[in-house]
Short mmCIF file of C-alpha atoms in Angstrom, two decimals:
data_model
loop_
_atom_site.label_atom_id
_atom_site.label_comp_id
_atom_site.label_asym_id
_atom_site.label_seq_id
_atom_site.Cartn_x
_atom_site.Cartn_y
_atom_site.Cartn_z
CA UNK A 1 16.42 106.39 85.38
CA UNK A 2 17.09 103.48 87.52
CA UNK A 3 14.58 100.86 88.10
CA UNK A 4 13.99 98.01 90.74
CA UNK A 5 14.71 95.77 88.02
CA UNK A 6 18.59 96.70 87.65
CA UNK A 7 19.21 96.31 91.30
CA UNK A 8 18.15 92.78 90.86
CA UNK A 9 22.08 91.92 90.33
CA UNK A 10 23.37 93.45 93.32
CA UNK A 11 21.04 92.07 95.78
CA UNK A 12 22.29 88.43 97.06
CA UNK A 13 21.26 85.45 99.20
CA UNK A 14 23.70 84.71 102.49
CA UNK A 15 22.52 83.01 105.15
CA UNK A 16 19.39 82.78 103.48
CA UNK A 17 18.63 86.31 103.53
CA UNK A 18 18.46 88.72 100.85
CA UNK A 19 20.78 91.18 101.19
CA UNK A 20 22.79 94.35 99.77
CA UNK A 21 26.51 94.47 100.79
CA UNK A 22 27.58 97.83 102.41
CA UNK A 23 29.85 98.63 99.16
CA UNK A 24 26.84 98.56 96.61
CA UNK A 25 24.82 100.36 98.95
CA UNK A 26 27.33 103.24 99.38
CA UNK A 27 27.31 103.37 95.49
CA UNK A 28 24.16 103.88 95.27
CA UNK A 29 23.73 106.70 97.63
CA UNK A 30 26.67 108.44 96.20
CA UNK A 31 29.10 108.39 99.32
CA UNK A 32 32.39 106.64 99.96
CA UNK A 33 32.31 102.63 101.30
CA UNK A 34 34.29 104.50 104.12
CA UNK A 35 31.73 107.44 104.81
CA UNK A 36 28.67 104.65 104.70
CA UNK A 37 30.68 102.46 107.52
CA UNK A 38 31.17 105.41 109.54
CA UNK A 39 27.79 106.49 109.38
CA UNK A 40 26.24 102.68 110.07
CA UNK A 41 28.71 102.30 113.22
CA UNK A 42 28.28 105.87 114.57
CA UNK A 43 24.21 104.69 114.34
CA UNK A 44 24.87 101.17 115.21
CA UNK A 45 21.92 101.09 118.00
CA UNK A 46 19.06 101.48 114.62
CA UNK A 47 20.65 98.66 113.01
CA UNK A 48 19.61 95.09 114.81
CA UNK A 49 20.69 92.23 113.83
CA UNK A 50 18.16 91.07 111.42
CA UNK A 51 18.89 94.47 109.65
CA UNK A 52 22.50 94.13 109.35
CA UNK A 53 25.41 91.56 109.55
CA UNK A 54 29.01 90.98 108.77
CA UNK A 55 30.15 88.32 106.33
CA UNK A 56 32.42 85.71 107.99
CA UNK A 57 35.94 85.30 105.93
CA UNK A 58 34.29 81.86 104.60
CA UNK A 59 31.39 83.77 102.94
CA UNK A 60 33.43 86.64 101.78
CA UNK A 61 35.76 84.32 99.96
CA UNK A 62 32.92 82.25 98.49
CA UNK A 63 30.97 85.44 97.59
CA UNK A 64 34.20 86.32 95.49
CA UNK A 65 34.50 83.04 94.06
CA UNK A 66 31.26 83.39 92.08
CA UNK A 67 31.09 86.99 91.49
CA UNK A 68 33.04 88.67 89.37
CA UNK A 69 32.64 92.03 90.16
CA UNK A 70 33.98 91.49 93.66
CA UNK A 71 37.49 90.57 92.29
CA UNK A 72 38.85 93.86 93.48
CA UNK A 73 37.68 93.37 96.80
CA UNK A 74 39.90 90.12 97.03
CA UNK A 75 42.65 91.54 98.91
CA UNK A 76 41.24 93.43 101.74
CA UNK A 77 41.33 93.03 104.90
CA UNK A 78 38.22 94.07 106.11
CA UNK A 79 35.20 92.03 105.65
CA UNK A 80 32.07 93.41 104.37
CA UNK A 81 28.55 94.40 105.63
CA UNK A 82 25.23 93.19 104.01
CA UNK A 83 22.06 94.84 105.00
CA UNK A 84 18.81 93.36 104.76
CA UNK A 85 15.55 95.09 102.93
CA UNK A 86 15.01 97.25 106.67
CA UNK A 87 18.52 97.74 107.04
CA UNK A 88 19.24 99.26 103.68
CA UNK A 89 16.07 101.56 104.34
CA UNK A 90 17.24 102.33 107.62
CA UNK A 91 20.88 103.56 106.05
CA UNK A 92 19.19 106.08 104.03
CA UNK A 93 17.74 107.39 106.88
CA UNK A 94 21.07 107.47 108.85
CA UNK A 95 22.51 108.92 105.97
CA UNK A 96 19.75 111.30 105.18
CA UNK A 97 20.97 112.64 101.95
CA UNK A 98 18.52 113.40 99.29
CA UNK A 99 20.16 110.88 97.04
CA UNK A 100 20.10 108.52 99.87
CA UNK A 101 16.19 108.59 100.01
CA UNK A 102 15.91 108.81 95.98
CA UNK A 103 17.66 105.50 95.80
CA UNK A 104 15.85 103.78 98.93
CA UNK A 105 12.59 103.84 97.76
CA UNK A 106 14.53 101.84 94.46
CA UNK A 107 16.16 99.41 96.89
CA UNK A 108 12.76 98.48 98.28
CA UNK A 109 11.18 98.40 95.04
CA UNK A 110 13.73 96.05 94.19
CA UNK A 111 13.64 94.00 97.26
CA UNK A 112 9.68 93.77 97.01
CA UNK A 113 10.28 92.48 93.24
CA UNK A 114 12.68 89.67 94.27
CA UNK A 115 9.89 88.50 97.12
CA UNK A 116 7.21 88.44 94.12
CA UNK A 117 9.72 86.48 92.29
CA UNK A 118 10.24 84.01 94.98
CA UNK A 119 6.43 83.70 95.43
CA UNK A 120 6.08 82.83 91.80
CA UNK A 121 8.61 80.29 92.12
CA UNK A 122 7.65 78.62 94.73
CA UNK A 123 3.85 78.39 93.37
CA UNK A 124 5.09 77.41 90.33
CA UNK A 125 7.47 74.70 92.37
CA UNK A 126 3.94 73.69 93.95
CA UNK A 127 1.75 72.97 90.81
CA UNK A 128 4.97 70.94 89.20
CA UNK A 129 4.56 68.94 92.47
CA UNK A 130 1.05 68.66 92.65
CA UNK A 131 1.58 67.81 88.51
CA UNK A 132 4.01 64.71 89.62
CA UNK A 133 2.32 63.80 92.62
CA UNK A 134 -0.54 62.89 89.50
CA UNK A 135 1.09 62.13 87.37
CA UNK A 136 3.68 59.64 89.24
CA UNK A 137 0.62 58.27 90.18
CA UNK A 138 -0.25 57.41 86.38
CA UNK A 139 3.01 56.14 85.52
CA UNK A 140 2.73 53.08 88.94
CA UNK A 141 -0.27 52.37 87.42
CA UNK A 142 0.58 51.34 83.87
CA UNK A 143 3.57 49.83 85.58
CA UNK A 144 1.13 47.91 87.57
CA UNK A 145 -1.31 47.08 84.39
CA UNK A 146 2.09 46.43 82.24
CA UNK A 147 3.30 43.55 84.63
CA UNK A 148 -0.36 41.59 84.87
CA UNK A 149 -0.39 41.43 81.48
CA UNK A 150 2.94 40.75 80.73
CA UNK A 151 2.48 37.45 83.80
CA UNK A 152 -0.54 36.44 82.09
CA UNK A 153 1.33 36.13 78.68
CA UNK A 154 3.49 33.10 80.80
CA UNK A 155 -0.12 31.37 82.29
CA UNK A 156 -1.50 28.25 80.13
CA UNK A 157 -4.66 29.05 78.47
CA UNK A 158 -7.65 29.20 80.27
CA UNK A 159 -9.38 26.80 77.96
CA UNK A 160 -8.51 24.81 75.18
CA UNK A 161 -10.30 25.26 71.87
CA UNK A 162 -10.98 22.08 69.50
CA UNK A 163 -10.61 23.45 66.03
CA UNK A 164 -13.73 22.08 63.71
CA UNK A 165 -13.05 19.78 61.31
CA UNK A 166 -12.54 21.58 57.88
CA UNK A 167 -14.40 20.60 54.91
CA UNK A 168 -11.58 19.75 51.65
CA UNK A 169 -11.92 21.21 48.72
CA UNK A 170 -10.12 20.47 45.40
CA UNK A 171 -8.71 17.40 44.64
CA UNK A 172 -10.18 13.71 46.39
CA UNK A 173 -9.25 10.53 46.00
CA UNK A 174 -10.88 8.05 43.85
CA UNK A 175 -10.81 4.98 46.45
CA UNK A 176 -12.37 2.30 44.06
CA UNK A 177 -10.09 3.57 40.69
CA UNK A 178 -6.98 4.35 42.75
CA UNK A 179 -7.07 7.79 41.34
CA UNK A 180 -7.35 11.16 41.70
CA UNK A 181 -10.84 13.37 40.71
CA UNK A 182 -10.96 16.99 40.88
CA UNK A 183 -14.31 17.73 42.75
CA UNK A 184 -16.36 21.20 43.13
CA UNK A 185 -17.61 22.37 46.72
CA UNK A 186 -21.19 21.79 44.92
CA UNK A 187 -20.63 18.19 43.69
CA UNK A 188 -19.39 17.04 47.60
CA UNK A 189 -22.28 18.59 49.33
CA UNK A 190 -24.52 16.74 46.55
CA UNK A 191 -22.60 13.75 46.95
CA UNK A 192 -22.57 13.35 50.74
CA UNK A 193 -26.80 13.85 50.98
#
């Protein structure tokens, strides 16, 4: 059975629309490209223009470009329709086959699955900015704290310290024999009071 999810690869984005092209709709409702053009231009008063529009050479040839299964369509002469979500609905109707209506209840399904998508994405594109906005935020900061310190490292010191005088221990000069006594910490302290 077909579901929404495999007419994800058919539907496209030109102009910024999504959009079906009049070939993959005509497979899907089981009738000739030919007999689906027919049908659209014998109806064309149902289809506005935000239903339905025809690809300029430009788009066609880009379109073909980066999709492979269009290759066959690179030689011919007549440029393609794409219909919208209403204007693929509104085909079935012209058509009014039952496999027509079968398969655009899928094509809506699918259409309405690709506008979730696009919701997701763009609330998901909203927290990541939200989660740079804070973040970027962070990152000036320690840029900020970073630089003070690393221009205080270049100041003088904001006070000098004397160093107290240390106290020797080991070896002292004898001054009155010219020589040299070996001392303990005990015998100075008893010696200086």
């Amino acid at each position: 059975m077909l579901q929404p999810d495999h007419l994800k690869d058919i539907i496209l984005t030109v102009r910024g629309e999504k959009v079906i092209l009049a070939l993959d709709l005509a497979k899907l409702f089981g009738v000739e490209t030919r007999v689906f053009n027919q049908a659209v231009k014998r109806n064309i008063d149902r289809f506005p223009k935000d239903f339905v529009f025809q690809l300029t050479k430009s788009e066609f040839e880009e379109l073909i470009t980066n999709c492979d299964r269009f290759e066959t369509q690179k030689h011919t002469s007549v440029l393609p329709y794409a219909f919208t979500e209403h204007g693929a609905l509104q085909a079935a109707n012209v058509l009014n086959s039952p496999r027509a209506v079968e398969m655009s209840i899928y094509v809506v399904r699918a259409f309405v699955a690709m506008r979730r998508m696009t919701v997701d994405l763009k609330a998901l594109a909203d927290k990541v900015a939200e989660l740079d906005k804070k973040y970027g935020r962070h990152d000036e900061i320690i840029h900020l704290i970073s630089q003070i310190l690393f221009a205080e490292k270049s100041l003088p010191p904001a006070r000098e310290f004397t160093k107290p005088e240390k106290k020797k221990i080991g070896f002292e000069p004898d001054k009155e024999k010219g020589k040299t006594s070996h001392i303990s910490s005990r015998e100075r302290i008893e010696k200086k009071s």
